[in-house]
XYZ file of C-alpha atoms in Angstrom:
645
model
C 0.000 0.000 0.000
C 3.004 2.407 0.729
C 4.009 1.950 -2.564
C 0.621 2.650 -3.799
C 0.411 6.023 -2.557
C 4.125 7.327 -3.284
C 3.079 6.765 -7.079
C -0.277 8.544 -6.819
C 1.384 10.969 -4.677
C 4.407 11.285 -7.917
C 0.937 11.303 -10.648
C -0.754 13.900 -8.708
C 2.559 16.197 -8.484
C 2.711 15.904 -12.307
C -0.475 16.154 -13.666
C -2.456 18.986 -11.507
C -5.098 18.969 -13.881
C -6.455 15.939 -13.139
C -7.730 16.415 -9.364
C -11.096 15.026 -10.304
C -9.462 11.272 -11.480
C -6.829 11.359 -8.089
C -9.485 12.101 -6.020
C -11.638 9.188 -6.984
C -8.868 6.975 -6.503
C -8.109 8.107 -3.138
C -12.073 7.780 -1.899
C -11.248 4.178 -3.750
C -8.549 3.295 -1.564
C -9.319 4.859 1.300
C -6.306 6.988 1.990
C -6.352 10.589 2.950
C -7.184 13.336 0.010
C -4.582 14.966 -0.823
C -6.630 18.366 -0.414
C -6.548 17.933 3.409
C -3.822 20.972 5.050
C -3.795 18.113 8.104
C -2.822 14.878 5.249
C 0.609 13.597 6.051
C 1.550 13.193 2.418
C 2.214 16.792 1.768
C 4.392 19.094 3.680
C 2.551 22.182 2.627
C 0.700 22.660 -0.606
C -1.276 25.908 0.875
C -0.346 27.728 -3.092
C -1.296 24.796 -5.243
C -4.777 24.391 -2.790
C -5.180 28.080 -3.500
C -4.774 27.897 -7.196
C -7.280 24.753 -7.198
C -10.050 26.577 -4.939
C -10.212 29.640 -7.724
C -9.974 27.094 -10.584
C -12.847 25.124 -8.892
C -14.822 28.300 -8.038
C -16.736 29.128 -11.662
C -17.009 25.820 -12.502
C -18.698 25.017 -8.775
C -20.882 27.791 -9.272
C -22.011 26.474 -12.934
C -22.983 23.033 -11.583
C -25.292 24.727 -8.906
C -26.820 26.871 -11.440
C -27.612 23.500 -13.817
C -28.609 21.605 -10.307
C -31.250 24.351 -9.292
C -32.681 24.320 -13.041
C -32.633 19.987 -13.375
C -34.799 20.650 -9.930
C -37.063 23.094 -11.878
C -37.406 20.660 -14.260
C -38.134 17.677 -12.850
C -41.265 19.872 -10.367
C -42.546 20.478 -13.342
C -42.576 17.011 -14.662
C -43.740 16.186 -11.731
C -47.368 18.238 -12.156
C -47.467 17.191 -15.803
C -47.530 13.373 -14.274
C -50.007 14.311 -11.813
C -52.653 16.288 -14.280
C -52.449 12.800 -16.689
C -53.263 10.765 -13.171
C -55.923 13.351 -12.094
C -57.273 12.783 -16.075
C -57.900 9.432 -16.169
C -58.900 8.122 -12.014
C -61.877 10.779 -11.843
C -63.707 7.184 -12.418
C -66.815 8.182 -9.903
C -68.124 10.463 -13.241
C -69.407 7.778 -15.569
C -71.501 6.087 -12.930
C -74.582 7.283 -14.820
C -73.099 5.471 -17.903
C -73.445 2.427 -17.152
C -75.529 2.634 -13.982
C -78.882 1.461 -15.602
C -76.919 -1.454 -17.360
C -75.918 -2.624 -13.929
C -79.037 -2.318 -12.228
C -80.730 -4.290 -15.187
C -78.132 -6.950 -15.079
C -78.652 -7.430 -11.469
C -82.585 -6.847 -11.356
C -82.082 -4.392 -8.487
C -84.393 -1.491 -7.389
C -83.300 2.109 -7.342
C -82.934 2.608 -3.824
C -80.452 -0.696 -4.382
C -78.498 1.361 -7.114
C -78.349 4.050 -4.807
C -76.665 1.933 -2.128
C -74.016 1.119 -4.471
C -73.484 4.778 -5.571
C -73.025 5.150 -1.740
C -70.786 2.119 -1.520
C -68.535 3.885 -4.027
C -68.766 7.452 -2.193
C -68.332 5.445 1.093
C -65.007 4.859 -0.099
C -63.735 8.189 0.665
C -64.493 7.896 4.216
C -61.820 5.652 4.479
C -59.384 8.087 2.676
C -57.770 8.788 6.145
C -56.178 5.245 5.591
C -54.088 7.055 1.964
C -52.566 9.945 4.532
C -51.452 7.283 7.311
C -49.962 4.960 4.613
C -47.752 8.108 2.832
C -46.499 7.868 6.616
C -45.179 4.597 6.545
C -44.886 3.576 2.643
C -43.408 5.583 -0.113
C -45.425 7.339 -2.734
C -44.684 5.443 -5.628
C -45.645 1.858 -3.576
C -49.071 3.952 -2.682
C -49.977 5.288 -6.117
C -49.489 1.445 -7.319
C -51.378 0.354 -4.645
C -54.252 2.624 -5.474
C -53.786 1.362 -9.302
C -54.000 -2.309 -8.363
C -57.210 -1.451 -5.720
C -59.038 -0.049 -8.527
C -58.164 -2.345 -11.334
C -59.605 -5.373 -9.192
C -62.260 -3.704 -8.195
C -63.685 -2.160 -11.583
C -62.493 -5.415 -13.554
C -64.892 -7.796 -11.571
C -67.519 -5.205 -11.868
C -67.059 -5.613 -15.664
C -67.008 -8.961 -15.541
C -70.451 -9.416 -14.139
C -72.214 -6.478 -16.110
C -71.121 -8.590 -19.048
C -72.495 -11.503 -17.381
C -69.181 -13.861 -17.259
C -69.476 -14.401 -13.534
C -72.333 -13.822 -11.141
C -72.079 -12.221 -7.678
C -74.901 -11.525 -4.679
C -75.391 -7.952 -4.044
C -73.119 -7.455 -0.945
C -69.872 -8.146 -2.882
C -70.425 -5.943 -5.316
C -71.141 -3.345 -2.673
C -67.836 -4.452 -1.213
C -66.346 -4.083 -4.911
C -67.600 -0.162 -5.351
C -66.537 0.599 -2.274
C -62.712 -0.537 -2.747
C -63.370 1.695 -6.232
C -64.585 4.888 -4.498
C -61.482 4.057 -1.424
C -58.703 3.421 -4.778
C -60.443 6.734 -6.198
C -59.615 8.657 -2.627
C -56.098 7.181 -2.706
C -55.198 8.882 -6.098
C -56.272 12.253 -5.075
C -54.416 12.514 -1.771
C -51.333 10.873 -4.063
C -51.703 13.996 -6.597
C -52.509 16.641 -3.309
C -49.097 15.914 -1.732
C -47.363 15.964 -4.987
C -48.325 19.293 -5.518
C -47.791 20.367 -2.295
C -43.856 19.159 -1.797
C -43.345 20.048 -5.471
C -45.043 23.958 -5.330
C -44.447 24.544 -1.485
C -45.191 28.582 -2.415
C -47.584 28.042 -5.406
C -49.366 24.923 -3.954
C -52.804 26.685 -4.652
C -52.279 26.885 -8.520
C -50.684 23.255 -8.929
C -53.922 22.238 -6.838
C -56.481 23.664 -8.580
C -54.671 23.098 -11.574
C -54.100 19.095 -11.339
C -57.702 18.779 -9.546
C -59.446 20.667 -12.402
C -58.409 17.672 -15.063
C -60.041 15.105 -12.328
C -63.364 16.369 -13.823
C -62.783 15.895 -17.499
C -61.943 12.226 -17.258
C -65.682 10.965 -18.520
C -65.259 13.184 -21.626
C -62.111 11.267 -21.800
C -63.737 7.749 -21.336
C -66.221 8.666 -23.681
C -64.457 9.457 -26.348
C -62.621 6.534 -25.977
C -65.815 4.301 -25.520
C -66.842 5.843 -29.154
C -63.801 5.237 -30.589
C -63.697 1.924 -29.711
C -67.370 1.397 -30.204
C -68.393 -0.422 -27.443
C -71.129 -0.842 -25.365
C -71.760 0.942 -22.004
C -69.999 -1.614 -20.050
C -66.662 -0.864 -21.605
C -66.418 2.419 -18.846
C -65.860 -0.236 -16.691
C -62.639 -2.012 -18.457
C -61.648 1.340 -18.651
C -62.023 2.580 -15.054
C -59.910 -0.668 -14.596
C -57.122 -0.787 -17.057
C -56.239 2.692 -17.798
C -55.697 4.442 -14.445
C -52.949 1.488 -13.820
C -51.391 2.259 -17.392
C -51.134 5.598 -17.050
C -49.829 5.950 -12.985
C -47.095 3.353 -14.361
C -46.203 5.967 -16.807
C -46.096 8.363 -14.589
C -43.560 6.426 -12.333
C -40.565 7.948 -14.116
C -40.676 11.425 -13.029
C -42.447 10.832 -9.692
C -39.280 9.058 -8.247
C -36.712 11.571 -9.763
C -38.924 14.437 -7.704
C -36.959 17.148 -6.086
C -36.292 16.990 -2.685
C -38.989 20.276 -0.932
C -36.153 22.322 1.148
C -34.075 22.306 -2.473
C -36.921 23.781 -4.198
C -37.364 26.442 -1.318
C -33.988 27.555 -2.107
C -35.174 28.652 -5.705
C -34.336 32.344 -6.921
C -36.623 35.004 -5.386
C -37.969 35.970 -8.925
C -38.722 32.070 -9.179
C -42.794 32.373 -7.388
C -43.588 35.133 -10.138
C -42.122 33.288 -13.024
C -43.929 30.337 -11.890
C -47.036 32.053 -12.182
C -47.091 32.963 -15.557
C -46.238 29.477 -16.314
C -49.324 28.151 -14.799
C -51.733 31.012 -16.339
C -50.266 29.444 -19.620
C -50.970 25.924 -18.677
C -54.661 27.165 -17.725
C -55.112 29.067 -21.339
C -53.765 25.459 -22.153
C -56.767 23.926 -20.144
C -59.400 26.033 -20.995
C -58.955 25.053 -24.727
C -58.749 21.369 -23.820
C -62.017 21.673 -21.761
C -63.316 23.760 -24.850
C -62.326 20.573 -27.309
C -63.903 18.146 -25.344
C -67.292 20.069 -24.759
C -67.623 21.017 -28.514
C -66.555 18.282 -30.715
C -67.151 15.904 -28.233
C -71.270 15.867 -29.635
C -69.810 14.953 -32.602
C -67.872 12.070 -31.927
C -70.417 9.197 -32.594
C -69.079 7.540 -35.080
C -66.059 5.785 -34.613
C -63.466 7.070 -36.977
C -64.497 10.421 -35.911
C -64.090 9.810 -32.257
C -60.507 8.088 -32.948
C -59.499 11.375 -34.545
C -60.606 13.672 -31.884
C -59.075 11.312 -28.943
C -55.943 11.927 -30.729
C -56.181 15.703 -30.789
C -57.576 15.505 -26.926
C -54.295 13.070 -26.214
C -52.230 15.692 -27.973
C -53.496 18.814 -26.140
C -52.761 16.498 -22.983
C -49.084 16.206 -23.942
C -48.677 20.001 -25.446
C -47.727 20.874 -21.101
C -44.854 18.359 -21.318
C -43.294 21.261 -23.599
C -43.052 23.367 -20.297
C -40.234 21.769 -18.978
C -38.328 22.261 -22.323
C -39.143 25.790 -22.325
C -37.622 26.103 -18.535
C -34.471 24.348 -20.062
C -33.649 26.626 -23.015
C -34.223 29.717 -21.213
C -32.114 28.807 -18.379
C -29.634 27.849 -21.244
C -29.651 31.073 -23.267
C -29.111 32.695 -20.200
C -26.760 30.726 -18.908
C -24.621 31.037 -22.385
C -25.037 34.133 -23.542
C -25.346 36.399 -21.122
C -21.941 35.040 -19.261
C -20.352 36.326 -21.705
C -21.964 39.640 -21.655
C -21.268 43.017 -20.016
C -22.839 41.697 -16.606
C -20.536 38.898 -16.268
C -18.442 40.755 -13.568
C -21.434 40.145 -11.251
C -19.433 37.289 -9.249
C -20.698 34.416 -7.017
C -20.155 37.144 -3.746
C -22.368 39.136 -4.874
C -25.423 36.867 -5.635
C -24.816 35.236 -2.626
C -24.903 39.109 -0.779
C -28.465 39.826 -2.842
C -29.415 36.673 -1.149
C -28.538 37.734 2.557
C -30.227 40.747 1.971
C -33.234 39.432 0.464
C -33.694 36.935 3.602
C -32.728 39.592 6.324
C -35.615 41.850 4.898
C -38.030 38.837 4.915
C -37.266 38.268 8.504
C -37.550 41.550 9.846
C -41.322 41.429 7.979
C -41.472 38.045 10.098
C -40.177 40.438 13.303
C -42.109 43.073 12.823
C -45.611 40.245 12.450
C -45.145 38.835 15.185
C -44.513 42.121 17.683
C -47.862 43.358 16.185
C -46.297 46.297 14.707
C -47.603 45.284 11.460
C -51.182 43.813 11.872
C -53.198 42.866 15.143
C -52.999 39.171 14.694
C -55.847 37.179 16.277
C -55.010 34.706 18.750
C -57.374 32.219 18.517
C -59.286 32.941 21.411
C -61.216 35.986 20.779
C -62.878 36.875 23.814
C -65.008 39.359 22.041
C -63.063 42.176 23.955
C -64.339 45.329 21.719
C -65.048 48.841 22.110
C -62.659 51.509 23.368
C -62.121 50.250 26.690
C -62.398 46.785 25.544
C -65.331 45.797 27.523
C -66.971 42.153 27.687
C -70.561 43.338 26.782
C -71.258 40.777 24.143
C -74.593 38.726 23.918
C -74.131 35.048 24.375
C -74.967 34.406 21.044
C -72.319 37.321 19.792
C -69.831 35.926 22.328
C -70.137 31.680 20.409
C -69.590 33.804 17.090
C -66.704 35.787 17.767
C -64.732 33.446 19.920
C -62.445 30.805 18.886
C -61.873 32.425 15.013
C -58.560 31.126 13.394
C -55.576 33.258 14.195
C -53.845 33.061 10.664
C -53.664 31.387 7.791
C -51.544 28.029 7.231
C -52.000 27.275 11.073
C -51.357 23.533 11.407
C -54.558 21.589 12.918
C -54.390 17.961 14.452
C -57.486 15.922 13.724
C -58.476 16.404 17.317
C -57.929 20.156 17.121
C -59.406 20.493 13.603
C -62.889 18.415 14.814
C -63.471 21.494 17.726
C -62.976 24.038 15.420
C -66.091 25.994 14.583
C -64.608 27.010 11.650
C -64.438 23.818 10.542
C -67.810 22.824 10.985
C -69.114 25.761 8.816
C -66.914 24.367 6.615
C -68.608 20.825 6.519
C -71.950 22.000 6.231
C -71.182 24.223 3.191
C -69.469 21.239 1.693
C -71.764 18.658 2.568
C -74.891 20.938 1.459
C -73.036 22.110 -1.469
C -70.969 20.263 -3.831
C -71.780 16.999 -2.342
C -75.480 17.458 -3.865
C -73.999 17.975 -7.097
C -72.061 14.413 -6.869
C -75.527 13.051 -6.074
C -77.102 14.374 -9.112
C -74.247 13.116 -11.636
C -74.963 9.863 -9.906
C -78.533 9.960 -10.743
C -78.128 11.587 -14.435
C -78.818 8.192 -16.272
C -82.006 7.691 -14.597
C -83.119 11.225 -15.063
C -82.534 11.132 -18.431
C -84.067 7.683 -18.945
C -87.299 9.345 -16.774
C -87.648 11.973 -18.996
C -87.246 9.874 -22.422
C -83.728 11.418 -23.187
C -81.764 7.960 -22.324
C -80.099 8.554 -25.998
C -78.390 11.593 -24.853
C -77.300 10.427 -21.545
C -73.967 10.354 -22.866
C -73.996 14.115 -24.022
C -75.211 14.566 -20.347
C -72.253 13.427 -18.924
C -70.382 15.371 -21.187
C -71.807 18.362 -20.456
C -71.411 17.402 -16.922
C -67.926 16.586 -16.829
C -66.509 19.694 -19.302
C -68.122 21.925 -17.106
C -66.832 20.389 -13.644
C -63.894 20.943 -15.342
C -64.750 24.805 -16.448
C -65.687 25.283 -12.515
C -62.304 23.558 -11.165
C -59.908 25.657 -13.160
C -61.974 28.819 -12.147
C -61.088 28.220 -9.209
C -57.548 29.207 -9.789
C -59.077 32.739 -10.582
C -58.589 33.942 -6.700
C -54.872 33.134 -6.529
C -54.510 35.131 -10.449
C -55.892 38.114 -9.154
C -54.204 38.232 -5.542
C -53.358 42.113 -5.331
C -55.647 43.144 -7.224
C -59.271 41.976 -5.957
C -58.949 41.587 -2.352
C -61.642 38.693 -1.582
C -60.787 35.802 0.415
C -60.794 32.099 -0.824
C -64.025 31.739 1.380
C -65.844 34.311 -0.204
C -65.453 32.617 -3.346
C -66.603 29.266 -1.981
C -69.706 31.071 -0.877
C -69.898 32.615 -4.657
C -69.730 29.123 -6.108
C -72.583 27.724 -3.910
C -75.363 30.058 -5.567
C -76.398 28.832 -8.995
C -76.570 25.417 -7.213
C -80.232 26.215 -5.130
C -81.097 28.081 -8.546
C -80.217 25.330 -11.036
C -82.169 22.830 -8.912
C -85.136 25.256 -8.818
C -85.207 25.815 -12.444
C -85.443 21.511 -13.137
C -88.221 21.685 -10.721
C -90.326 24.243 -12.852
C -88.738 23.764 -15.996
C -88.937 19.637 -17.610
C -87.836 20.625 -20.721
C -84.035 19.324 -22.665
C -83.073 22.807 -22.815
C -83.615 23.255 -18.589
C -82.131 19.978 -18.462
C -78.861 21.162 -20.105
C -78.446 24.267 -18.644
C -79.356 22.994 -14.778
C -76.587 20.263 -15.739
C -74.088 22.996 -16.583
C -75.109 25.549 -13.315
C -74.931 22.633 -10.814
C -71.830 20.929 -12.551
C -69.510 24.482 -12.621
C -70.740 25.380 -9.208
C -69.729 21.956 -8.117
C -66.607 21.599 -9.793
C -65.606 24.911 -8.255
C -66.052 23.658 -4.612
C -64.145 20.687 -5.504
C -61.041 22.159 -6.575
C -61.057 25.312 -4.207
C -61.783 22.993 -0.980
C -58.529 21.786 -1.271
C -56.950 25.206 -0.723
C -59.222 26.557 1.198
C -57.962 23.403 3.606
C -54.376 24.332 2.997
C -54.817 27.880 4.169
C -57.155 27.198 6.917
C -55.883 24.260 8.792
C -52.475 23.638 7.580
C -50.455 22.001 4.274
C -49.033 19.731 6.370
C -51.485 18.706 7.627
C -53.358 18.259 4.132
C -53.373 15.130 3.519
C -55.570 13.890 6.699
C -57.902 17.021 7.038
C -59.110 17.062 3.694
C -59.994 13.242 3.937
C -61.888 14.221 7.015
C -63.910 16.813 5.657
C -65.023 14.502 2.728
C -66.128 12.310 5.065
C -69.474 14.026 3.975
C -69.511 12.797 0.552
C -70.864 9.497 1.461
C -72.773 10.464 4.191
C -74.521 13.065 1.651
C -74.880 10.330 -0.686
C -76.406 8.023 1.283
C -79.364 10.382 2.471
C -79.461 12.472 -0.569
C -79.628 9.509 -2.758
C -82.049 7.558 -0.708
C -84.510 10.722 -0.566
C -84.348 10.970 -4.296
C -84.690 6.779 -4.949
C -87.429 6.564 -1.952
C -89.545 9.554 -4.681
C -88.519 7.524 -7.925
C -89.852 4.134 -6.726
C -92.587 5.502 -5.275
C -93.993 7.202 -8.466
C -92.595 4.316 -10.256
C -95.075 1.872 -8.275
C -97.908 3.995 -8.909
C -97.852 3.289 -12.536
C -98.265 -0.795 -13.013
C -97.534 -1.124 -15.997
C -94.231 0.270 -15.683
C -93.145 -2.192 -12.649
C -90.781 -4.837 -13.849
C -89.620 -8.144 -12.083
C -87.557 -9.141 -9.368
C -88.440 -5.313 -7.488
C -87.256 -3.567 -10.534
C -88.995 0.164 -10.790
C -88.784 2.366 -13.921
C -90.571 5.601 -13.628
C -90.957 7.357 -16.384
C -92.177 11.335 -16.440
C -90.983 14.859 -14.587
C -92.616 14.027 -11.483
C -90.251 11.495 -10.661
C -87.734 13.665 -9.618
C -89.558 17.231 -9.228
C -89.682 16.829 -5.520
C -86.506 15.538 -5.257
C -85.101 18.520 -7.299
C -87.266 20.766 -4.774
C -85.653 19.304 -1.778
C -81.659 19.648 -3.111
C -82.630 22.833 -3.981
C -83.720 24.083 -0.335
C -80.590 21.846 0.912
C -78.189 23.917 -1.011
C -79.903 26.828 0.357
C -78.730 25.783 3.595
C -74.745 25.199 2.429
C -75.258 28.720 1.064
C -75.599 30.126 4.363
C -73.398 28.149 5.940
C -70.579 29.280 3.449
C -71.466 33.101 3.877
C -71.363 32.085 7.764
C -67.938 30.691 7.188
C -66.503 33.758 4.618
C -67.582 35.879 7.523
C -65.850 34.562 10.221
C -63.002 34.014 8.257
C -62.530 36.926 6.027
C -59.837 38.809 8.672
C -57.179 36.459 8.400
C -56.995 36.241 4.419
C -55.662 40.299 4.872
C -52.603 39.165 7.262
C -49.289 37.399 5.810
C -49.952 33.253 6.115
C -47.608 31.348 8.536
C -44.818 29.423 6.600
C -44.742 26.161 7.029
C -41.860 24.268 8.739
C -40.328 23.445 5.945
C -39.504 26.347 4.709
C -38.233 27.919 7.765
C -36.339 24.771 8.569
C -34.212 25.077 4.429
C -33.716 29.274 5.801
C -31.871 27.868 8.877
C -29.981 25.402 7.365
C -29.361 28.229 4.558
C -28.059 30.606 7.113
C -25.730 27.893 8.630
């Protein structure tokens, strides 16, 4: 070994250029480095280690520069594989498709039917189980997991609608309830992706990536046409293509950047960002546009083939934004190093930096003295008036107290469940955009009631394209932050109004035309909730804490379903038993005529009345906090610290 090292010790001396080579064969040997002042193989090098140090110093500062843009590039390959998983597992949409084919093929009632729509909405109460396994599995392992759930699930579901097996009605409730749970598990996949990806433009990536959730029975139906099949090829789709497409997505999911790296981003990064995702909306809107259009047109087969390609193209046209990203950061990389400004050194930046940080924190400083805005505590005794006097009435006194200090507060589950807040919060939801899911649920039989079954299909459509028109408006708040001052909340209460007025007008109204344009009121307003709850849980109760709290507020969705649906099936077979000739075998009901669901329209419209005061309830308590700076999260402060080290 002595030996060894007097002739790398003799090749070092003579080549200096090659530090790079010598210093992989010393980590290879597992001698000292021959950079080391303390190593006992050189007397004293100090010159030669200051000649290396400014030869290393441009070249050090080039391979951070391409490390910090390969992280931009890989966050935003990263949402591209989460908007084509959000796409294609928003399988809960086309349950009307092929809902009356089931319930024929089984000889069930509709108040069965409705079960199993619960069964599949049921799933989501379990969606607590997705958060606790990110805790202990990785993501990848989860998002296959989710894949595999669903593709058992759906494919036996296909197997007896298409009558090769045959299965008692409690399995197959089992089976759409392991659907609606696989469904669940994909979302809170996509909602932590976003948020470890965009830790200071979560909101946009959310609403973003959730909007393409509700396009995914266009999607399926255009593919059903192009294939030509019947309606029980939704459900070999719902089985087979969510597991193509999240192995696809594999790739950049496990090359993800690390969150602290990304925090350490340029300052000018958040804005640039931005602008990227208002083109990746325009890019949206014209896909949602495509699909609502063209997608009456796509009966016949060779028709539909050609517009699936165009939708599968507009689908791939955001995988250009990463390339975009890369030559920019190139061109300025190249040419302007070479430019007047390249005397701007490495001190400098890292100076703009300090200064840049130190200003931040004394903002931070200054927030939490008060000397910038009187920050609620959290326990508002109600103490107003000039000599702050407890006068309040009782009922003034439960109103004021116990408001949310600030915004991006983490909340434990057992915090988040005596929040008042919160509670406002599940009413609006559970009166609100949960209604909505019941009614796509029910849009096969409503069409078949009112002799329209041949344009269920454009029903979903319109459905689906316009949940996806309400989702990506929901990015609208976070586009015109500075300059309309509304909170998120507000917005959510905006959203829940053509909802009671939608379901008014298909009580009055029996018409196609009311038909249509109910679907599209109740289908944006929905849509909207969808997408905007998951901020609005971000910002009230934590990111962190994401993951869990939004799976407990949907807890609603089945609970919703299950009375909503069974109020509306309880109507339908009992109008459907007071015509005879129209009652089928084995307790099969088909009710044909507007009065089969007026009264049910009538009652989801004065239940949405109810979420619509809850949400103004909620905008009101909660409107204070959106006009003081949110808390980081721990994260972030944690990469500043280690930064400042």
């Amino acid at each position: 070994m002595t030996s060894d090292r007097k002739k790398l010790l003799r090749l070092n001396q003579r080549a200096p250029g090659n530090d790079g080579y010598i210093d992989l064969l010393v980590c290879f040997l597992g001698i000292p480095s021959f950079d080391d002042p303390n190593s006992p193989l050189i007397p004293d090098r100090s010159e030669t280690a200051t000649a290396r140090e400014g030869r290393k110093r441009i070249p050090a500062a080039a391979m951070e520069e391409g490390n910090m843009m390969g992280r931009q590039t890989r966050k935003w390959m990263v949402l591209m594989a989460t908007v084509w998983i959000q796409a294609f597992t928003g399988t809960n949409f086309d349950f009307s498709a092929y809902s009356s084919d089931l319930k024929a093929a089984m000889g069930i009632s509709q108040v069965q039917l409705n079960y199993l729509a619960t069964a599949s909405d049921l799933g989501k109460a379990l969606g607590w189980s997705s958060g606790l396994a990110l805790l202990y599995l990785p993501l990848p392992f989860v998002l296959l997991l989710a894949a595999a759930v669903g593709f058992g699930a759906y494919g036996a579901q296909w197997l007896l609608i298409t009558h090769r097996i045959s299965l008692p009605y409690f399995p197959v409730f089992l089976l759409c309830l392991l659907a609606g749970c696989s469904i669940c598990w994909f979302n809170t996949v996509c909602f932590v992706l976003c948020v470890r990806n965009f830790p200071v433009n979560r909101s946009l990536a959310l609403s973003l990536t959730t909007s393409f959730n509700g396009v995914s029975a266009s999607l399926y139906t255009l593919v059903v046409n192009a294939v030509g099949g019947s309606c029980s090829v939704y459900l070999l789709l719902n089985a087979t293509l969510p597991l193509l497409v999240s192995t696809i997505a594999l790739l950049p999911i496990v090359r993800q950047p690390r969150t602290h790296l990304l925090l350490l981003a340029p300052a000018d990064s958040a804005r640039h960002d931005s602008y990227i995702f208002l083109l990746l909306n325009i890019l949206a809107f014209i896909t949602g546009l495509y699909l609502l259009f063209l997608n009456s047109i796509s009966s016949v087969s060779s028709t539909a083939r050609l517009l699936l390609a165009g939708a599968v193209l507009l689908l791939l046209l955001p995988l250009c934004v990463p390339g975009v990203i890369c030559a920019r950061d190139w061109a300025r990389r190249t040419i302007f190093s070479s430019s007047l400004f390249s005397f701007i050194g490495v001190e400098d930046l890292e100076l703009q930096k300090q200064l840049v940080q130190s200003s931040e924190d004394d903002v931070d400083v200054s927030v939490n003295n008060g000397d910038a805005f009187n920050v609620n505590d959290g326990n508002d005794d109600c103490s107003h008036g000039e000599d702050g006097r407890r006068s309040c009435w009782w009922w003034w006194r439960c109103w004021c107290c116990h408001r949310l200090a600030a915004l991006g507060d983490e909340h434990t589950a057992t915090r988040l469940v005596c929040r008042v807040d919160f509670w406002l919060y599940y009413v609006s939801y559970f009166c609100g955009a949960t209604v909505g899911l019941v009614y796509s649920n029910n849009l096969g039989q409503i069409a078949q009631s009112m002799g329209r079954q041949s344009q269920t299909t454009m029903l979903i459509t319109v459905y689906s394209s316009c949940s996806f028109f309400g989702r990506l408006v929901s990015a609208a708040p976070d586009f015109l932050r500075g300059k309309v001052n509304f909170a998120r909340t507000g917005w959510l209460a905006v959203a829940v109004v053509p909802m009671p007025l939608a379901f008014f007008l298909l009580a009055e109204v029996g018409d196609m035309h009311a038909l249509l344009a109910g679907t599209a009121l109740i289908a944006l307003s929905s849509g909207f909730i969808f997408a905007a709850a998951v901020c609005v849980t971000s910002e009230l109760f934590g990111p962190n804490s994401l993951g869990v709290n939004h799976n407990i507020l949907i807890t609603n969705i089945p609970l919703g379903s299950l009375l909503y649906g069974l109020l509306a099936a309880l109507i339908y077979d009992a109008n459907g038993k007071s015509m005879v000739p129209l009652v089928l075998g084995d307790g099969m009901v088909l009710c044909m005529g507007r009065k089969c669901y007026a009264k049910s329209f009538l009652w989801w419209a004065c239940i949405t009345s109810v979420g619509l005061a809850s949400s103004l309830a909620l905008y009101l308590r909660t409107r204070a906090i959106y006009v003081q700076p949110a808390r980081r999260p721990a994260a972030e402060e944690g990469a500043q610290s280690e930064t400042q080290d």
